[in-house]
Short mmCIF file of C-alpha atoms and ligand atoms in Angstrom, two decimals:
data_model
loop_
_atom_site.label_atom_id
_atom_site.label_comp_id
_atom_site.label_asym_id
_atom_site.label_seq_id
_atom_site.Cartn_x
_atom_site.Cartn_y
_atom_site.Cartn_z
CA MET A 1 13.52 -2.87 21.04
CA LYS A 2 11.36 -4.83 23.53
CA SER A 3 12.98 -8.28 23.62
CA SER A 4 9.63 -10.10 23.80
CA SER A 5 8.53 -8.45 20.59
CA ARG A 6 11.76 -8.93 18.66
CA ALA A 7 10.69 -12.09 16.81
CA GLN A 8 7.29 -10.57 16.04
CA SER A 9 8.72 -7.31 14.73
CA VAL A 10 10.91 -9.23 12.36
CA SER A 11 7.93 -10.87 10.73
CA LEU A 12 5.87 -7.66 10.86
CA LEU A 13 8.56 -6.08 8.71
CA ASP A 14 7.50 -8.47 5.96
CA LYS A 15 5.28 -6.23 3.84
CA SER A 16 3.31 -9.03 2.22
CA LEU A 17 2.38 -10.31 5.69
CA LEU A 18 1.61 -6.88 7.13
CA LYS A 19 -0.64 -6.16 4.16
CA THR A 20 -2.95 -8.84 5.47
CA PHE A 21 -3.33 -7.21 8.89
CA PRO A 22 -7.05 -6.27 9.07
CA LYS A 23 -7.20 -2.48 8.81
CA VAL A 24 -9.77 0.23 9.42
CA GLU A 25 -9.00 3.50 7.67
CA LEU A 26 -10.72 6.85 8.08
CA HIS A 27 -8.55 9.37 6.28
CA ARG A 28 -7.96 8.67 2.60
CA HIS A 29 -8.71 10.91 -0.40
CA LEU A 30 -10.12 9.25 -3.51
CA GLU A 31 -8.29 11.87 -5.62
CA GLY A 32 -5.04 10.82 -3.94
CA MET A 33 -5.49 7.08 -4.45
CA PHE A 34 -6.14 6.81 -8.17
CA SER A 35 -4.88 3.75 -9.98
CA LEU A 36 -2.10 5.42 -11.97
CA LYS A 37 -2.33 2.79 -14.69
CA HIS A 38 -5.96 3.77 -15.30
CA LEU A 39 -5.29 7.49 -14.90
CA PHE A 40 -2.60 7.15 -17.55
CA GLU A 41 -4.94 5.29 -19.89
CA LEU A 42 -7.58 7.97 -19.38
CA SER A 43 -5.13 10.74 -20.19
CA ARG A 44 -4.09 8.93 -23.40
CA LYS A 45 -7.71 8.35 -24.41
CA ASN A 46 -8.53 12.03 -23.89
CA ASN A 47 -5.39 13.18 -25.73
CA LEU A 48 -4.22 15.20 -22.78
CA ASP A 49 -0.97 17.06 -22.86
CA THR A 50 0.74 14.63 -20.45
CA PRO A 51 3.94 12.56 -20.87
CA GLU A 52 3.63 9.63 -23.27
CA ALA A 53 5.78 7.26 -21.25
CA PHE A 54 4.21 5.86 -18.10
CA ALA A 55 7.39 6.46 -16.06
CA ASP A 56 7.35 10.17 -16.99
CA PHE A 57 3.63 10.39 -16.38
CA LYS A 58 4.12 9.01 -12.88
CA LYS A 59 6.68 11.71 -12.17
CA GLU A 60 4.15 14.33 -13.12
CA VAL A 61 1.36 13.05 -10.90
CA GLN A 62 3.32 11.90 -7.87
CA PHE A 63 5.19 13.91 -5.27
CA PRO A 64 8.75 14.03 -6.66
CA LYS A 65 11.20 11.65 -5.01
CA ASP A 66 13.96 14.26 -5.20
CA SER A 67 11.91 17.12 -3.73
CA GLY A 68 12.22 18.35 -0.19
CA PRO A 69 8.99 18.61 1.81
CA ASP A 70 6.62 21.15 0.26
CA PHE A 71 2.95 21.53 1.23
CA LEU A 72 1.82 23.55 -1.78
CA LEU A 73 3.72 21.33 -4.24
CA PHE A 74 1.98 18.34 -2.63
CA LEU A 75 -1.44 19.97 -3.04
CA SER A 76 -0.60 20.91 -6.64
CA LYS A 77 -0.54 17.20 -7.54
CA PHE A 78 -4.34 17.00 -7.38
CA LYS A 79 -5.02 17.93 -11.00
CA ARG A 80 -8.63 18.31 -12.07
CA TYR A 81 -8.46 18.11 -15.86
CA TRP A 82 -8.64 14.34 -16.46
CA TYR A 83 -12.33 13.90 -17.17
CA ARG A 84 -14.34 14.57 -20.32
CA SER A 85 -17.44 12.55 -19.45
CA PHE A 86 -19.18 10.85 -16.54
CA ASP A 87 -17.96 7.55 -17.98
CA ASP A 88 -14.39 8.78 -17.42
CA ILE A 89 -15.17 9.38 -13.76
CA ASP A 90 -16.84 6.00 -13.45
CA TYR A 91 -13.88 4.24 -15.09
CA LEU A 92 -11.24 5.83 -12.90
CA VAL A 93 -13.13 5.54 -9.63
CA TYR A 94 -14.22 1.95 -10.22
CA HIS A 95 -10.71 0.71 -11.00
CA SER A 96 -9.11 2.73 -8.20
CA VAL A 97 -11.46 1.26 -5.62
CA LEU A 98 -10.93 -2.27 -6.98
CA ASN A 99 -7.22 -1.82 -6.20
CA LEU A 100 -8.06 -1.57 -2.50
CA LYS A 101 -8.28 -5.34 -2.49
CA GLU A 102 -4.55 -5.44 -1.81
CA GLU A 103 -4.57 -3.35 1.35
CA GLY A 104 -6.12 -5.59 3.99
CA LEU A 105 -8.93 -3.13 4.69
CA ILE A 106 -12.06 -4.30 6.50
CA TYR A 107 -13.75 -0.88 6.67
CA LEU A 108 -12.99 2.40 4.94
CA GLU A 109 -14.24 5.96 5.19
CA LEU A 110 -13.33 7.38 1.80
CA ARG A 111 -13.48 11.09 1.11
CA PHE A 112 -13.84 12.87 -2.22
CA ALA A 113 -14.40 16.40 -3.42
CA PRO A 114 -17.32 16.68 -5.88
CA GLU A 115 -15.69 19.91 -7.07
CA HIS A 116 -12.54 18.02 -8.10
CA PHE A 117 -14.49 15.91 -10.60
CA ALA A 118 -16.90 18.63 -11.72
CA GLU A 119 -14.86 21.79 -12.08
CA TYR A 120 -13.13 21.39 -15.46
CA ASN A 121 -16.35 20.61 -17.40
CA ASP A 122 -18.71 22.36 -15.01
CA PHE A 123 -20.48 19.01 -14.58
CA ASP A 124 -23.62 18.89 -12.51
CA ARG A 125 -22.40 18.29 -8.93
CA ILE A 126 -25.33 16.06 -8.09
CA GLU A 127 -24.56 13.80 -11.04
CA VAL A 128 -20.90 13.75 -10.01
CA VAL A 129 -21.75 12.60 -6.49
CA LYS A 130 -24.07 9.91 -7.83
CA THR A 131 -21.50 8.73 -10.39
CA VAL A 132 -18.60 8.57 -7.92
CA ILE A 133 -20.57 6.71 -5.26
CA ASN A 134 -22.13 4.34 -7.77
CA ALA A 135 -18.72 3.42 -9.24
CA ALA A 136 -17.04 3.09 -5.84
CA ASP A 137 -19.93 1.03 -4.42
CA ARG A 138 -19.85 -1.39 -7.38
CA ALA A 139 -16.12 -1.98 -6.92
CA ALA A 140 -16.43 -2.17 -3.12
CA LYS A 141 -19.10 -4.83 -3.46
CA GLU A 142 -16.86 -6.89 -5.73
CA ILE A 143 -14.04 -6.86 -3.19
CA ASN A 144 -16.38 -7.16 -0.22
CA LEU A 145 -15.24 -3.94 1.45
CA PRO A 146 -17.72 -1.79 3.37
CA ILE A 147 -17.22 1.89 2.50
CA ASN A 148 -18.82 5.06 3.78
CA TYR A 149 -18.09 8.48 2.34
CA LEU A 150 -17.07 11.94 3.43
CA LEU A 151 -17.58 14.87 1.08
CA THR A 152 -14.53 17.08 0.92
CA TYR A 153 -14.83 20.83 0.53
CA ASN A 154 -11.58 22.54 -0.40
CA ARG A 155 -10.53 25.85 1.11
CA MET A 156 -8.82 26.95 -2.09
CA PHE A 157 -11.69 26.47 -4.50
CA GLN A 158 -14.92 27.57 -2.86
CA THR A 159 -16.14 30.20 -0.45
CA ALA A 160 -18.36 29.21 2.47
CA GLU A 161 -21.37 30.58 0.60
CA GLN A 162 -20.58 28.46 -2.48
CA MET A 163 -20.11 25.41 -0.24
CA ILE A 164 -23.53 25.97 1.31
CA GLU A 165 -25.17 26.41 -2.08
CA GLN A 166 -23.56 23.21 -3.41
CA HIS A 167 -24.28 21.18 -0.34
CA LYS A 168 -27.95 22.15 -0.25
CA LYS A 169 -28.34 20.38 -3.60
CA ILE A 170 -26.29 17.33 -2.66
CA ASP A 171 -28.11 17.00 0.65
CA LYS A 172 -31.38 16.46 -1.22
CA LEU A 173 -29.99 13.16 -2.53
CA GLU A 174 -30.31 11.71 1.00
CA ILE A 175 -27.47 9.22 0.48
CA PRO A 176 -27.03 7.42 3.83
CA SER A 177 -23.45 6.33 3.09
CA ILE A 178 -22.35 9.98 3.12
CA VAL A 179 -21.52 10.09 6.80
CA GLY A 180 -19.33 13.15 7.09
CA ILE A 181 -18.08 16.44 5.72
CA ASP A 182 -14.37 17.26 5.41
CA LEU A 183 -12.53 20.55 5.02
CA ALA A 184 -9.22 20.20 3.14
CA GLY A 185 -6.75 22.31 1.15
CA ASP A 186 -4.40 25.11 2.11
CA GLU A 187 -4.86 25.85 5.81
CA VAL A 188 -1.96 28.32 5.82
CA ASN A 189 -3.54 30.90 3.54
CA TYR A 190 -7.22 30.21 4.28
CA ALA A 191 -8.16 30.68 7.94
CA PRO A 192 -10.78 28.44 9.61
CA GLU A 193 -12.92 31.50 10.41
CA LEU A 194 -13.76 31.83 6.69
CA TYR A 195 -15.74 28.58 6.84
CA ILE A 196 -17.80 29.20 9.98
CA PRO A 197 -21.06 29.81 8.06
CA PHE A 198 -20.67 26.53 6.15
CA PHE A 199 -19.98 24.40 9.20
CA ASP A 200 -22.73 26.12 11.20
CA TYR A 201 -25.04 25.11 8.35
CA ILE A 202 -23.72 21.50 8.32
CA LYS A 203 -24.00 21.21 12.09
CA GLY A 204 -27.56 22.53 11.89
CA LEU A 205 -28.55 19.75 9.49
CA ASN A 206 -27.76 17.25 12.25
CA LYS A 207 -27.00 14.51 9.71
CA TYR A 208 -23.26 14.56 9.15
CA LYS A 209 -20.16 14.29 11.32
CA ILE A 210 -17.43 16.83 10.74
CA ASP A 211 -13.75 16.13 10.00
CA ILE A 212 -11.38 19.08 9.58
CA HIS A 213 -7.81 19.09 8.22
CA ALA A 214 -6.17 21.21 10.91
CA GLY A 215 -2.81 21.65 12.60
CA GLU A 216 -1.13 19.87 9.71
CA ILE A 217 1.08 22.81 8.81
CA THR A 218 -0.31 25.35 11.26
CA GLY A 219 -0.13 25.47 15.07
CA PRO A 220 -2.45 24.00 17.72
CA ASP A 221 -4.57 27.17 17.64
CA GLN A 222 -6.05 25.94 14.35
CA VAL A 223 -6.97 22.63 15.93
CA TRP A 224 -8.76 24.58 18.67
CA SER A 225 -10.51 26.65 15.98
CA ALA A 226 -11.54 23.51 14.08
CA ILE A 227 -13.20 22.24 17.26
CA GLU A 228 -14.60 25.44 18.73
CA LYS A 229 -15.57 27.26 15.53
CA LEU A 230 -16.11 24.51 12.93
CA HIS A 231 -17.61 21.83 15.24
CA ALA A 232 -14.98 19.18 14.35
CA ASP A 233 -15.74 15.65 15.54
CA ARG A 234 -12.41 14.43 14.21
CA ILE A 235 -9.18 16.04 13.02
CA GLY A 236 -7.09 15.32 9.92
CA HIS A 237 -3.43 15.23 11.00
CA GLY A 238 -3.46 17.64 13.97
CA ILE A 239 0.28 17.15 14.20
CA SER A 240 0.89 20.38 16.10
CA ALA A 241 -1.41 19.23 18.93
CA ILE A 242 1.69 17.55 20.38
CA LYS A 243 2.82 21.04 21.47
CA ASP A 244 -0.30 21.77 23.53
CA THR A 245 -0.99 19.51 26.52
CA LYS A 246 -4.25 21.28 27.35
CA LEU A 247 -5.46 20.52 23.82
CA LEU A 248 -4.37 16.88 24.07
CA GLU A 249 -6.29 16.49 27.30
CA TYR A 250 -9.33 18.10 25.69
CA LEU A 251 -9.13 15.71 22.71
CA LYS A 252 -8.90 12.72 25.04
CA LYS A 253 -11.76 13.84 27.26
CA ASN A 254 -14.00 14.48 24.26
CA ASP A 255 -12.99 11.50 22.08
CA ILE A 256 -11.79 13.72 19.26
CA TYR A 257 -9.33 11.59 17.29
CA LEU A 258 -6.31 12.76 15.34
CA CYS A 259 -6.01 10.80 12.09
CA GLN A 260 -2.27 10.51 11.60
CA CYS A 261 -0.51 10.06 8.24
CA ILE A 262 3.28 9.59 8.51
CA THR A 263 4.30 9.56 4.83
CA SER A 264 2.03 12.45 3.92
CA ASN A 265 3.41 14.48 6.83
CA PHE A 266 6.93 13.97 5.54
CA GLN A 267 6.09 15.15 2.01
CA THR A 268 4.03 18.14 3.09
CA GLY A 269 6.68 19.20 5.60
CA SER A 270 4.25 18.78 8.45
CA TRP A 271 6.67 16.41 10.25
CA VAL A 272 9.81 15.59 8.30
CA ASP A 273 11.65 13.43 10.82
CA SER A 274 9.44 10.34 10.50
CA PRO A 275 11.24 8.30 13.21
CA SER A 276 10.16 10.93 15.76
CA HIS A 277 6.62 11.30 14.35
CA PRO A 278 4.19 12.29 17.16
CA LEU A 279 1.97 9.26 16.47
CA ASN A 280 4.34 7.18 18.60
CA ASP A 281 4.29 9.40 21.70
CA LEU A 282 0.61 10.27 21.35
CA TYR A 283 -0.35 6.61 21.15
CA LYS A 284 1.90 5.58 24.02
CA MET A 285 0.55 8.41 26.21
CA GLY A 286 -2.99 7.21 25.51
CA TYR A 287 -4.18 10.11 23.35
CA PRO A 288 -6.77 9.41 20.65
CA VAL A 289 -4.94 8.61 17.39
CA CYS A 290 -5.19 6.19 14.46
CA ILE A 291 -3.11 5.32 11.36
CA ASN A 292 -4.08 6.48 7.86
CA SER A 293 -2.58 6.80 4.39
CA ASP A 294 -4.04 10.15 3.17
CA ASP A 295 -3.01 10.02 -0.52
CA PRO A 296 -1.25 6.75 -1.35
CA SER A 297 -0.81 7.15 -5.09
CA VAL A 298 0.37 10.76 -4.89
CA GLN A 299 2.78 9.70 -2.16
CA ASP A 300 3.87 6.47 -3.89
CA ALA A 301 3.35 4.75 -0.54
CA ASP A 302 0.35 2.73 0.56
CA LEU A 303 -1.24 2.25 3.97
CA THR A 304 0.92 -0.79 4.71
CA ASP A 305 4.02 1.34 4.11
CA ASP A 306 2.89 3.56 6.98
CA TYR A 307 2.34 0.46 9.14
CA LEU A 308 5.86 -0.67 8.22
CA LYS A 309 7.22 2.69 9.35
CA CYS A 310 5.47 2.16 12.68
CA VAL A 311 7.24 -1.18 13.10
CA GLU A 312 10.59 0.12 11.95
CA TYR A 313 10.62 3.41 13.87
CA PHE A 314 8.38 2.76 16.89
CA ASP A 315 8.69 -1.02 17.31
CA PHE A 316 4.90 -1.38 17.13
CA SER A 317 3.63 -4.93 17.68
CA ALA A 318 0.50 -6.64 16.36
CA GLU A 319 -1.12 -5.74 19.68
CA ASP A 320 -0.31 -2.05 19.13
CA PHE A 321 -1.89 -2.25 15.68
CA TYR A 322 -4.88 -3.97 17.27
CA LYS A 323 -5.35 -1.06 19.69
CA LEU A 324 -4.84 1.56 17.00
CA ASN A 325 -7.49 -0.09 14.83
CA ILE A 326 -9.89 -0.23 17.77
CA ASN A 327 -9.20 3.51 18.06
CA ALA A 328 -10.11 3.89 14.39
CA ILE A 329 -13.37 2.01 14.92
CA ASN A 330 -14.20 4.27 17.87
CA ALA A 331 -13.35 7.33 15.76
CA SER A 332 -15.41 6.20 12.79
CA PHE A 333 -18.64 7.92 11.81
CA ILE A 334 -20.84 4.80 12.06
CA SER A 335 -23.45 4.07 14.74
CA GLU A 336 -22.59 2.45 18.08
CA ASN A 337 -24.29 -0.74 16.92
CA GLU A 338 -22.31 -0.80 13.68
CA LYS A 339 -19.14 -0.25 15.72
CA ARG A 340 -19.91 -3.32 17.85
CA ILE A 341 -20.44 -5.42 14.73
CA LEU A 342 -17.22 -4.10 13.19
CA ILE A 343 -15.24 -4.85 16.35
CA SER A 344 -16.38 -8.47 16.35
CA LYS A 345 -15.43 -8.81 12.67
CA PHE A 346 -12.07 -7.19 13.41
CA ASP A 347 -11.46 -9.52 16.39
CA LYS A 348 -12.05 -12.56 14.19
CA GLU A 349 -9.70 -11.34 11.47
CA TYR A 350 -7.09 -10.30 14.02
CA LYS A 351 -7.04 -13.85 15.41
CA VAL A 352 -6.50 -15.20 11.89
CA PHE A 353 -3.60 -12.76 11.49
CA LEU A 354 -2.02 -13.83 14.79
CA GLU A 355 -2.00 -17.42 13.60
CA LYS A 356 0.28 -16.32 10.76
CA LEU A 357 2.78 -14.91 13.26
CA LYS A 358 3.22 -18.23 15.07
N1 HPA B 401 -3.95 18.47 3.47
C1 HPA B 401 -4.91 19.24 2.97
N2 HPA B 401 -5.62 18.88 1.90
C2 HPA B 401 -5.37 17.71 1.33
C3 HPA B 401 -4.38 16.87 1.80
C4 HPA B 401 -3.64 17.27 2.94
O1 HPA B 401 -2.74 16.57 3.44
N3 HPA B 401 -4.37 15.77 1.01
C5 HPA B 401 -5.34 15.95 0.08
N4 HPA B 401 -5.94 17.13 0.26
ZN1 ZN B 402 -6.05 14.51 4.00
#
């Protein structure tokens, strides 16, 4: 441990303090951050065949504590049968976003899959998008948190042609807070090449940035494919990039950030030895990375828990977190002017945080 940072690391290990560090987050799934209390209440109201005791219910919807890392088990936790009405969606989204008050966020890019909310009832996808964003915006306003959205398309549930068809309708809504398009799901069994027509179409619209889950479970070749074939502006995870120096140099030269998620990577088996997680080396070598939670309620670990891991395993200081959040601002999908405004807000809040460390 660096001796100068010893005193600071001790206080940074205080979770209630670290929660108040001003954070910018770019990689978080709405479906993975539900308020479990409200999800439970919804499942009771809709008489779903789920455990009656909250403790048992939690076991069903969270990644099991006693399980070894397992990517497909992790993905299986994103059930889609909760909703029976648009009011159900509104209720769950509104309360889940309100919970973000506790996380110290000053800006969030939140992603959601319209298909997740629509599929069980074959709800109109346009109405789903409107309902989700309306509920999230209402809650975000109450807690004074600026949010922009990414729409997630899942490899397992739609073909490229179906994605195009769906997105053509959603695009007509012209919602300016939808800043990006995300590709998620099982990258092992669904190759990037399958989605070329969809991302060619998105790129052609010239309205959205592109964020691809790649190199989470697969090798660096899939990160290359995400960039060269799917036009990725940003990468979800990209853990395997650590094995390919040419790729790392390319990412740095082109400002393509890897959004890292330590707890998620443990549970999915992407990187099980968290103390040697590549985030540490990548950051220290100056490659473009930032810290994210991915799916806090599925993981039973919030964003601050990942910050705590950074202190515990990598001896990160407040200054390191400052730089990593500046990285996140640079990697965000907002305009250069909005970035400047966000940096000055962040600087102010960072100074307030430093006062607490004295
Ligand atoms: N990988 C792919 N898809 C996902 C993930 C992930 O880690 N989390 C939620 N959807
Ligand atoms: Zn993700």
